[in-house]
Coordinates of C-alpha atoms in Angstrom, one line a residue:
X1 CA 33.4 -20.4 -51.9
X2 CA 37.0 -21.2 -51.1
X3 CA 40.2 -19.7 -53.0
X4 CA 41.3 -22.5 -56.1
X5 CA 44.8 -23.1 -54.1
X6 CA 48.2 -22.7 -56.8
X7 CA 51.3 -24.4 -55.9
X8 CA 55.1 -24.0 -57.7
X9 CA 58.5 -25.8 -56.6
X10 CA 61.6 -24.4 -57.7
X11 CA 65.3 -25.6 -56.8
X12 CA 69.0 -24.7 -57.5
X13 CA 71.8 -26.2 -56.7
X14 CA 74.3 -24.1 -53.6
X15 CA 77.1 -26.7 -53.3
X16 CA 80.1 -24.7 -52.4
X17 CA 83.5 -24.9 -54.2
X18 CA 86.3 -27.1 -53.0
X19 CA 88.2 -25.2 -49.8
X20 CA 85.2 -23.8 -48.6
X21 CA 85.1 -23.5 -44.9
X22 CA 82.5 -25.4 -43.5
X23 CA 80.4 -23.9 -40.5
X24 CA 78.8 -26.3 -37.1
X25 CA 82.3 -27.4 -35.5
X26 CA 85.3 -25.1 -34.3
X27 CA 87.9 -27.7 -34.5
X28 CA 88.2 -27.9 -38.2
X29 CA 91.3 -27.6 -40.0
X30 CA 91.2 -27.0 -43.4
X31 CA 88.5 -25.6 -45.8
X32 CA 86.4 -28.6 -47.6
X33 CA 87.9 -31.6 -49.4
X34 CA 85.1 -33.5 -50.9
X35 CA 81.4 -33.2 -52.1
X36 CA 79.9 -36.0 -50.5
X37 CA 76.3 -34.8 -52.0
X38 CA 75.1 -31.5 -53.5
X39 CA 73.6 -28.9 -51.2
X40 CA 70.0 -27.1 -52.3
X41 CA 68.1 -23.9 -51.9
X42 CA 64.3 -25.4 -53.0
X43 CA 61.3 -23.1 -53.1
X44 CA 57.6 -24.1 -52.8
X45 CA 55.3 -21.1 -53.8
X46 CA 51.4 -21.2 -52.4
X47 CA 48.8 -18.5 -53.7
X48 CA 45.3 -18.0 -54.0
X49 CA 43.7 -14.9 -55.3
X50 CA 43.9 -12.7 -52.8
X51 CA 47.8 -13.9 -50.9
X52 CA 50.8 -15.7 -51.7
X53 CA 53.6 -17.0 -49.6
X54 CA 56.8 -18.5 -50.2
X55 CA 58.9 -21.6 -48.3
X56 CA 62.3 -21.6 -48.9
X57 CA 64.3 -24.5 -47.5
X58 CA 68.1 -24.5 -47.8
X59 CA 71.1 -26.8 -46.9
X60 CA 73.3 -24.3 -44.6
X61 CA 74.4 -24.6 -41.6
X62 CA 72.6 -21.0 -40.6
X63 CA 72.0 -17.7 -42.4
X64 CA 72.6 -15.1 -40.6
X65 CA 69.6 -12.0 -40.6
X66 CA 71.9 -9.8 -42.7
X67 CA 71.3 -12.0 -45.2
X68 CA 68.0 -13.3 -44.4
X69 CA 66.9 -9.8 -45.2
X70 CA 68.6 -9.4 -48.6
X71 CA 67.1 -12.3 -49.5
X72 CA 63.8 -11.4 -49.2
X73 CA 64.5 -8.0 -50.6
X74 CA 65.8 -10.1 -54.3
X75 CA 62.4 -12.1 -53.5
X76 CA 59.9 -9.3 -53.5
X77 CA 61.2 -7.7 -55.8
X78 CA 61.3 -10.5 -58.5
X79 CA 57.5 -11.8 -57.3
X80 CA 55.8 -9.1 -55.7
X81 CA 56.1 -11.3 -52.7
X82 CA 55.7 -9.3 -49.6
X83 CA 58.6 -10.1 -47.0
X84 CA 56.3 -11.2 -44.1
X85 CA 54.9 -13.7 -46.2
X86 CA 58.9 -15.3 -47.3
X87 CA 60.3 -17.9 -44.9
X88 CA 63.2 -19.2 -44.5
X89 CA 64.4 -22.4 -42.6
X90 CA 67.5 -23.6 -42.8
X91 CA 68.7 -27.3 -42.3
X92 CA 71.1 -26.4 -39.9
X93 CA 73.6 -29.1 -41.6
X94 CA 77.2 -29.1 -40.0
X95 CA 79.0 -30.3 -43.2
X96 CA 77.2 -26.9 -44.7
X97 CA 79.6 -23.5 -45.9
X98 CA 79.6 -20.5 -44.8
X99 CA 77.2 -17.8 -45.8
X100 CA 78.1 -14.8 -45.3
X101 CA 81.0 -12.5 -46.0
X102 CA 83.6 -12.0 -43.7
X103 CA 86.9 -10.5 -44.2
X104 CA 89.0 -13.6 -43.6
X105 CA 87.7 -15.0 -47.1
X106 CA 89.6 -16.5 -50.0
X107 CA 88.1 -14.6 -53.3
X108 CA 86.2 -17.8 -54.1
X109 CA 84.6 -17.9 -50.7
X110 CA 83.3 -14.4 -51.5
X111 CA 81.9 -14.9 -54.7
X112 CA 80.3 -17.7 -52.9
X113 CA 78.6 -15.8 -50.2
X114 CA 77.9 -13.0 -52.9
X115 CA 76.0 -15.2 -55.2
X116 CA 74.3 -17.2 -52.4
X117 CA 71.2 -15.3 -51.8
X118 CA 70.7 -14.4 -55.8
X119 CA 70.3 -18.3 -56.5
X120 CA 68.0 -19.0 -53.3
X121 CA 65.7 -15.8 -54.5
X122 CA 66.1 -17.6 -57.8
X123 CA 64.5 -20.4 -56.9
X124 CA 61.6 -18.5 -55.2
X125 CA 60.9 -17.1 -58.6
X126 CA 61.3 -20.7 -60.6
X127 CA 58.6 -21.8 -57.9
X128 CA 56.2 -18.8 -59.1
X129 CA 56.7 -19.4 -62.7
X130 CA 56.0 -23.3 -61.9
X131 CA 52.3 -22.6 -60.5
X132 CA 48.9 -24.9 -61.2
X133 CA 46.0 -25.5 -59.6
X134 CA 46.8 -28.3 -56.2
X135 CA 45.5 -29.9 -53.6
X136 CA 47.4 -30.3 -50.2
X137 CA 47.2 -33.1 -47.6
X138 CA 48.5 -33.7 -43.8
X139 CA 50.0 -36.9 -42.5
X140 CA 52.2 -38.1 -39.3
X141 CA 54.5 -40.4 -38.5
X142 CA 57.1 -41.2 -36.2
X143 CA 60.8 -42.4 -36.6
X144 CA 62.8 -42.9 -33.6
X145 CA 66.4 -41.4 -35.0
X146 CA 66.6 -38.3 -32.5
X147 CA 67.5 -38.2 -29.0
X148 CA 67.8 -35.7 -25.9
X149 CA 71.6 -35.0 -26.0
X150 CA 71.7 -33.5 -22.2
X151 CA 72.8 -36.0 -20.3
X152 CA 72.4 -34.9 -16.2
X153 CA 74.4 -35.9 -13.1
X154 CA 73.2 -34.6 -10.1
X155 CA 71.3 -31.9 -11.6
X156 CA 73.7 -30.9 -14.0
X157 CA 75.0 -31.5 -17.2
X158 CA 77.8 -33.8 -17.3
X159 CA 78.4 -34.6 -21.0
X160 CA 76.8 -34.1 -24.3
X161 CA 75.5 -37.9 -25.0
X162 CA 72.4 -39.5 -25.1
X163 CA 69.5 -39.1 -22.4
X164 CA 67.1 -41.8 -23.1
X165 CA 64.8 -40.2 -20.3
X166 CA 65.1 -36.4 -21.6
X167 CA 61.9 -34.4 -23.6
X168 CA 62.1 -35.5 -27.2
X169 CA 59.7 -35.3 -30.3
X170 CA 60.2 -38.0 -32.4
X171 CA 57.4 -37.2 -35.1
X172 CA 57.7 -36.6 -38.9
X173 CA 55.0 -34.4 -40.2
X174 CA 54.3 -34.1 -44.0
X175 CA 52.5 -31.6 -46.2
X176 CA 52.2 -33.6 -48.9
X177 CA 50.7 -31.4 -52.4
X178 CA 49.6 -32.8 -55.5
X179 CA 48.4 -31.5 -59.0
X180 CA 44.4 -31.6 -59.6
X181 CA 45.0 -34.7 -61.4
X182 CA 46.9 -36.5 -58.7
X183 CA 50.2 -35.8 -59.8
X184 CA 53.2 -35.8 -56.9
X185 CA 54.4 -31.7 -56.8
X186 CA 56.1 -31.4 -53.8
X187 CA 55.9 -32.5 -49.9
X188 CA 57.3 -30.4 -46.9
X189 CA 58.7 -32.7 -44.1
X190 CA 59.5 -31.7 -40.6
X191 CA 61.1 -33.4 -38.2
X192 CA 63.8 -32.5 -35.1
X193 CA 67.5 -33.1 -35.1
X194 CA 70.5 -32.0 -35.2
X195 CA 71.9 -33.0 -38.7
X196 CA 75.6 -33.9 -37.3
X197 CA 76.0 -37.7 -38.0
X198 CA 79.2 -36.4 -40.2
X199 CA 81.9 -34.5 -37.7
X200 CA 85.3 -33.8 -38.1
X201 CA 88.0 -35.6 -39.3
X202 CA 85.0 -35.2 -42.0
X203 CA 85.3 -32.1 -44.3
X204 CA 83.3 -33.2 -46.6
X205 CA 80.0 -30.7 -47.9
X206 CA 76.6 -32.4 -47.3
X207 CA 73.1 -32.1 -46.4
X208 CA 73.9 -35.1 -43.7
X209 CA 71.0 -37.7 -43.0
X210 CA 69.0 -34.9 -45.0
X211 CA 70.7 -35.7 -48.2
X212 CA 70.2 -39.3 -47.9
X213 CA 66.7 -39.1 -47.2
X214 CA 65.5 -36.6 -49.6
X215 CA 67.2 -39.0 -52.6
X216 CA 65.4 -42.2 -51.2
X217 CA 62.0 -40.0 -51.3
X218 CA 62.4 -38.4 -54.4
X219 CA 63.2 -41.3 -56.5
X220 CA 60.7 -43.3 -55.4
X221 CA 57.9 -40.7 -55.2
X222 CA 59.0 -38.2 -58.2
X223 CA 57.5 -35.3 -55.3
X224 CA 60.1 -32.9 -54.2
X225 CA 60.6 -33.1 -50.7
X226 CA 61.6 -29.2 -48.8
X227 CA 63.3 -30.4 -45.4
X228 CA 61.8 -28.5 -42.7
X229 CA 63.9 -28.4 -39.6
X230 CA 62.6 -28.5 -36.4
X231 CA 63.6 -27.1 -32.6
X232 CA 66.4 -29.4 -32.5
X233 CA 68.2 -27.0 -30.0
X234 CA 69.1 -30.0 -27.5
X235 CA 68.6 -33.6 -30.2
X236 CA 71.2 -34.9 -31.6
X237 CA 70.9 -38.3 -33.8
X238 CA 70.8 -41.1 -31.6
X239 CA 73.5 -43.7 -31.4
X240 CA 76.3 -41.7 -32.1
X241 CA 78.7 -43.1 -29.5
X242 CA 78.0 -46.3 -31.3
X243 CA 81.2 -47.5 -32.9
X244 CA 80.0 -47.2 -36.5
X245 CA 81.6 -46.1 -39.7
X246 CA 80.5 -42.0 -40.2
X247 CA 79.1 -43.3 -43.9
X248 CA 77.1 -46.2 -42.3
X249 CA 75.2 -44.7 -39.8
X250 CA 74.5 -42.0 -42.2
X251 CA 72.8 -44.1 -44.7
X252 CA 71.6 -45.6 -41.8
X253 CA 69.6 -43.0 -40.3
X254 CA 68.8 -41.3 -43.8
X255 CA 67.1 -44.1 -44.8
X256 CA 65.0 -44.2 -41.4
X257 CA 63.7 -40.9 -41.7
X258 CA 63.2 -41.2 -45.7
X259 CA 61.4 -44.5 -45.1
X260 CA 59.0 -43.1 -42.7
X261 CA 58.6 -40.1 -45.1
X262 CA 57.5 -42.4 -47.8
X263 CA 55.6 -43.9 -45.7
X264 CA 53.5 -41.4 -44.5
X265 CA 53.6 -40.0 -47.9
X266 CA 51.5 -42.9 -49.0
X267 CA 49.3 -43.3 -46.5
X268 CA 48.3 -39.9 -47.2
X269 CA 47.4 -40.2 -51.1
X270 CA 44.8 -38.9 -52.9
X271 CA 43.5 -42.0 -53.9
X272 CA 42.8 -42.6 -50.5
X273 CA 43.9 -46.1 -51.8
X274 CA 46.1 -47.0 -48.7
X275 CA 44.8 -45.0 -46.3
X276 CA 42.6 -42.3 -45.1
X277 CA 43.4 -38.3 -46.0
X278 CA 43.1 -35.3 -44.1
X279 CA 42.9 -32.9 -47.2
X280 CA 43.1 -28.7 -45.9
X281 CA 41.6 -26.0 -47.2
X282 CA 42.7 -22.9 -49.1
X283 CA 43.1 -20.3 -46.7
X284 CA 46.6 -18.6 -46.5
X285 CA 48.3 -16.3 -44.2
X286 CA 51.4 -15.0 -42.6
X287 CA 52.2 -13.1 -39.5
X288 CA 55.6 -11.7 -38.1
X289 CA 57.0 -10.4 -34.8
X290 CA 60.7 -9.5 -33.7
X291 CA 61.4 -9.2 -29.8
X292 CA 64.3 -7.7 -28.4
X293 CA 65.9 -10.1 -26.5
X294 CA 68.0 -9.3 -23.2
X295 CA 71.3 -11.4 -23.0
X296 CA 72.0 -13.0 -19.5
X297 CA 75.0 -12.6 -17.4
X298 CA 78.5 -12.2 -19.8
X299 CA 81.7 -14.4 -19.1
X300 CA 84.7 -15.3 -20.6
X301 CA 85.2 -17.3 -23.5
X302 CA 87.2 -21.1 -22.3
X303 CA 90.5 -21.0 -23.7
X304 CA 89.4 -23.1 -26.6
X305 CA 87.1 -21.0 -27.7
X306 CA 89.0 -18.3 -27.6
X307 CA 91.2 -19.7 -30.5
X308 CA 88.0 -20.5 -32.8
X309 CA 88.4 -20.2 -36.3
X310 CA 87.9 -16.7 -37.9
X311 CA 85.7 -18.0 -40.4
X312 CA 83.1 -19.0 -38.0
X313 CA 82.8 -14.9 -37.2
X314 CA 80.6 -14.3 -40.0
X315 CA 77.2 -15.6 -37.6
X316 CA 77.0 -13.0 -35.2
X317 CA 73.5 -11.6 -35.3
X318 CA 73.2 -7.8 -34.9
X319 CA 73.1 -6.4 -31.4
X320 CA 70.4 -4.0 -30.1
X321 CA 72.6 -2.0 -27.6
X322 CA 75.7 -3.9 -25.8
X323 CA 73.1 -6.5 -24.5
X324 CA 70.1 -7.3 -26.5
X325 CA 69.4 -9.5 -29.8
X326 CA 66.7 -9.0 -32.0
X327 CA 64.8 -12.6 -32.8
X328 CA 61.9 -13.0 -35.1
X329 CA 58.9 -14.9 -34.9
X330 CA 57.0 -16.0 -37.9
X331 CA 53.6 -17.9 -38.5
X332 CA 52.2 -18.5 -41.6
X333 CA 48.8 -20.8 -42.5
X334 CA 48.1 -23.0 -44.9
X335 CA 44.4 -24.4 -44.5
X336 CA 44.4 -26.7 -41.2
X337 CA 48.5 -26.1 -40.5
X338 CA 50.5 -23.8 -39.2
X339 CA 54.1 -23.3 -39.4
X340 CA 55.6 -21.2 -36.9
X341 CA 59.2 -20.3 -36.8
X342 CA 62.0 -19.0 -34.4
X343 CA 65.4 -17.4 -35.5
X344 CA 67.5 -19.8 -33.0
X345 CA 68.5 -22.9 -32.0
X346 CA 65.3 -23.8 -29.9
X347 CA 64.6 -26.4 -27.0
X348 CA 62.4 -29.3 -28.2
X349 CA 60.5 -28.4 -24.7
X350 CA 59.3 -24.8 -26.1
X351 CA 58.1 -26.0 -29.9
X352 CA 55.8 -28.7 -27.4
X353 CA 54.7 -25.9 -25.2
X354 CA 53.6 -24.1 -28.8
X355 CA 52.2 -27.0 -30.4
X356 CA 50.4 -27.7 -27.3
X357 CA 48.8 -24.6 -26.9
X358 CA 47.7 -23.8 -30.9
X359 CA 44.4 -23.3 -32.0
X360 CA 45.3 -25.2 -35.3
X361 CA 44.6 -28.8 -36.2
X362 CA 48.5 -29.7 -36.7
X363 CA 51.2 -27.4 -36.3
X364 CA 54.8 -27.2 -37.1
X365 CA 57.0 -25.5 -34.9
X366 CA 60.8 -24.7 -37.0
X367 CA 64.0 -23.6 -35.2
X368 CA 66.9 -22.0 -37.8
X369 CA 63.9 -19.3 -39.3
X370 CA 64.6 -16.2 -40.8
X371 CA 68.4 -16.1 -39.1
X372 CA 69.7 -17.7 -36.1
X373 CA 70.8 -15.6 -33.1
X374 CA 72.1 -19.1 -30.9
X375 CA 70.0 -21.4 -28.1
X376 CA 67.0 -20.7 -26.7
X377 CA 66.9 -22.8 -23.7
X378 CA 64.5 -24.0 -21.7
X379 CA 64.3 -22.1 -17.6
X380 CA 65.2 -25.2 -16.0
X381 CA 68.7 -25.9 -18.5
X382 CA 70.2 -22.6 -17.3
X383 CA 70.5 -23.7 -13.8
X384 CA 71.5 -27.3 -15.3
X385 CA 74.4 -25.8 -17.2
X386 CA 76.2 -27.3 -19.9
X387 CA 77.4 -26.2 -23.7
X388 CA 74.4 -24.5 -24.9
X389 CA 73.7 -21.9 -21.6
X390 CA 77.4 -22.2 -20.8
X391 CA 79.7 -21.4 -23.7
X392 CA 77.5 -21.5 -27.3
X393 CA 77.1 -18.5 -27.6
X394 CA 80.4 -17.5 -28.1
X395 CA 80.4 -19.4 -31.2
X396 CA 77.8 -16.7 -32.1
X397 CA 80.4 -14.1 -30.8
X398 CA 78.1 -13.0 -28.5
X399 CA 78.9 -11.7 -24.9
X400 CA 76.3 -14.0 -23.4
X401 CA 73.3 -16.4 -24.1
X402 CA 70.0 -15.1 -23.8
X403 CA 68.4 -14.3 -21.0
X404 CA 66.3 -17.2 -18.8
X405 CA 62.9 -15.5 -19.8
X406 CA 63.7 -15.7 -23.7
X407 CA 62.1 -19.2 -23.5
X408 CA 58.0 -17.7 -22.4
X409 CA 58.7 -15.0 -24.6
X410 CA 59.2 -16.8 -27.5
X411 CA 56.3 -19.3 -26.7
X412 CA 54.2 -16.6 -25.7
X413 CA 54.7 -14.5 -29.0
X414 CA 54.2 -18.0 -31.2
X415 CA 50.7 -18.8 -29.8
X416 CA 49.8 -15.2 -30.3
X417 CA 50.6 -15.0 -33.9
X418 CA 49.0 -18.6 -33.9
X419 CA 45.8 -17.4 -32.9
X420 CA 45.5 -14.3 -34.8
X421 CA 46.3 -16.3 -38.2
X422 CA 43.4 -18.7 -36.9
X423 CA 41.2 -16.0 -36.4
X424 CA 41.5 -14.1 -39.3

């Protein structure tokens, strides 16, 4: 007989205070200058007798492994949760603060950064306290609101724009859990892009298109919706060149994805009113692996690089030698899914090779996981060129991307963990 499944949601609030600096673009000016919406750490707890594992979603920008490992250190030791079994995704929101101290901080950046990781383990332990007896549920959609951002010329890249022709994954996938009694609990939604419809002259905090969607859902479906973000490495939103007001097309494309969201969400309900359900079953499990990562060939930083902003010096992920990165790889399964996760910014074109190759029904693939050590490309893009092989990782101050053969690696040691989860 199967394992009665618990579920708990908890949330709290991580807006940063007013002259913050914001983290996703090097040309900002000034700290922040408005709170356009309030950013969130929320927590969805799974557990059965015998394992429990813990989601966190949070509206940053990045959080770098330093703190991705206090943070599950605060989380096992308020819920006995073991640290393989915590992940982390982040939203990987541009308009998001920093998080993480650095010595170029004003004292309320610091207590900032300080406090961060207490009220993200916080909500991990709300989530416990919250658990009942649920039932969970798989649905897809797709909303076309993403696009291939590497535009070619001749083989290369020639701009960061819109390749209409380029890989792209343009479904939403939904986790949707309920009480026994058919009561909305929570819903995890995953979908690919870059969340960068605000940019500067905006300093403004917010979640982005996020933000916007997760209010439409959550009104209208009292369910608390965890943003999962996907391998958004090389997607941006689509029709940014469009002359549009910044607020527009991000109600605009908030409302897209949150329509689609509710959508799916209730197509998928336990009725089975409007639609058929794919309900799971209980099982749970988790699965890790870090590789060392060689970095490729280093170069020098362009000149306007070179004269970044101190504050985006916080990100740099610890080095393994003068020339090597540690990355982690995480799986964990919940009946019929999987979520697997990589500590970068990943190519669409590896999460497909992943979800292509998995033994499970449906699976997730998540870039921004447990840290974030920069791109992932795919082997054609480093012959292709362009901002994310050429010059990225310096934002990461890093000496160099990641070597070409990071990409089979990291698809290589996803389907493994993959299989052993489906296995077990």
């Amino acid at each position: 007989m199967a394992d009665v499944l618990q579920a708990g949601v908890g949330r709290a609030t991580i807006t940063p205070p007013l002259g913050t600096w914001l983290c996703g673009f090097g040309n900002r000016e000034h700290g922040c200058d408005a709170i356009l919406d309030d950013l969130y750490a929320t927590s969805l707890v799974l557990a059965t007798d015998e394992t429990a594992i813990a989601i966190v979603s949070c509206d940053v920008c990045g959080l770098p492994t330093q703190q991705v490992a206090t943070l599950r250190a605060l989380v096992t030791e308020r819920t006995g949760i073991p640290a393989p079994n915590i992940l982390i995704n982040t939203s990987h929101t541009h308009s998001g603060p920093i998080t993480s101290a650095s010595a170029d901080m004003s004292a309320p950046e610091l207590a900032y950064t300080t406090t961060l990781v207490h009220a993200m383990a916080g909500s991990v332990e709300m989530a416990q306290q919250s658990l009942e007896t649920c039932r969970v549920s798989h649905g897809a959609g797709s909303v076309a609101a993403n696009v291939n951002r590497r535009v070619l010329r001749d083989g290369k890249v020639a701009t960061m724009g819109e390749n209409l022709g380029g890989a792209i994954d343009r479904t939403l996938q939904m986790l949707r859990i309920d009480t026994v009694e058919g009561e909305p609990l929570a819903a995890l939604v995953h979908y690919a892009c870059h969340p960068v419809v605000l940019h500067p002259p905006s300093h403004a905090v917010s979640a982005d298109f996020i933000g916007v969607a997760r209010g439409l859902f959550e009104a209208a479906t009292g369910a608390t919706m965890l943003f999962l973000q996907g391998a958004c490495g090389n997607i941006n939103p689509i029709g940014q060149r469009v002359e549009v007001d910044m607020q527009e097309r991000l109600w605009g494309m908030g409302s897209a994805v949150g329509a689609e969201a509710l959508e799916v969400y209730s197509l998928n309900g336990l009725n089975g009113a409007l639609g058929e359900i794919e309900p799971l079953h209980s099982e749970l499990g988790a699965a890790q692996e870090t590789l060392i990562l060689d970095l490729h060939t280093p170069n020098d930083p362009p000149p306007r690089i070179r004269t970044q902003t101190p504050a985006l010096r916080y990100w740099t992920p610890p080095l393994v030698g003068e020339n090597q990165v540690e990355f982690e790889v995480q799986a964990l399964r919940i009946g019929d899914v999987a979520l697997v996760g990589g500590a970068g910014e990943v190519f669409i074109e590896l999460a497909q090779a992943v979800q292509e190759r998995s033994p499970f029904a449906h699976t997730m693939y998540l870039g921004y996981t447990n840290g974030d050590v920069g791109y992932i490309p795919t082997v054609a893009a480093y012959a292709e060129g362009g901002y994310e092989v050429d010059s990225a990782h310096f934002h990461y101050y890093l000496p160099a991307a990641v070597a070409p053969d990071s990409a089979g690696r990291v698809v290589n040691a996803s389907v493994a963990l993959l299989e052993s989860l489906h296995e077990s």
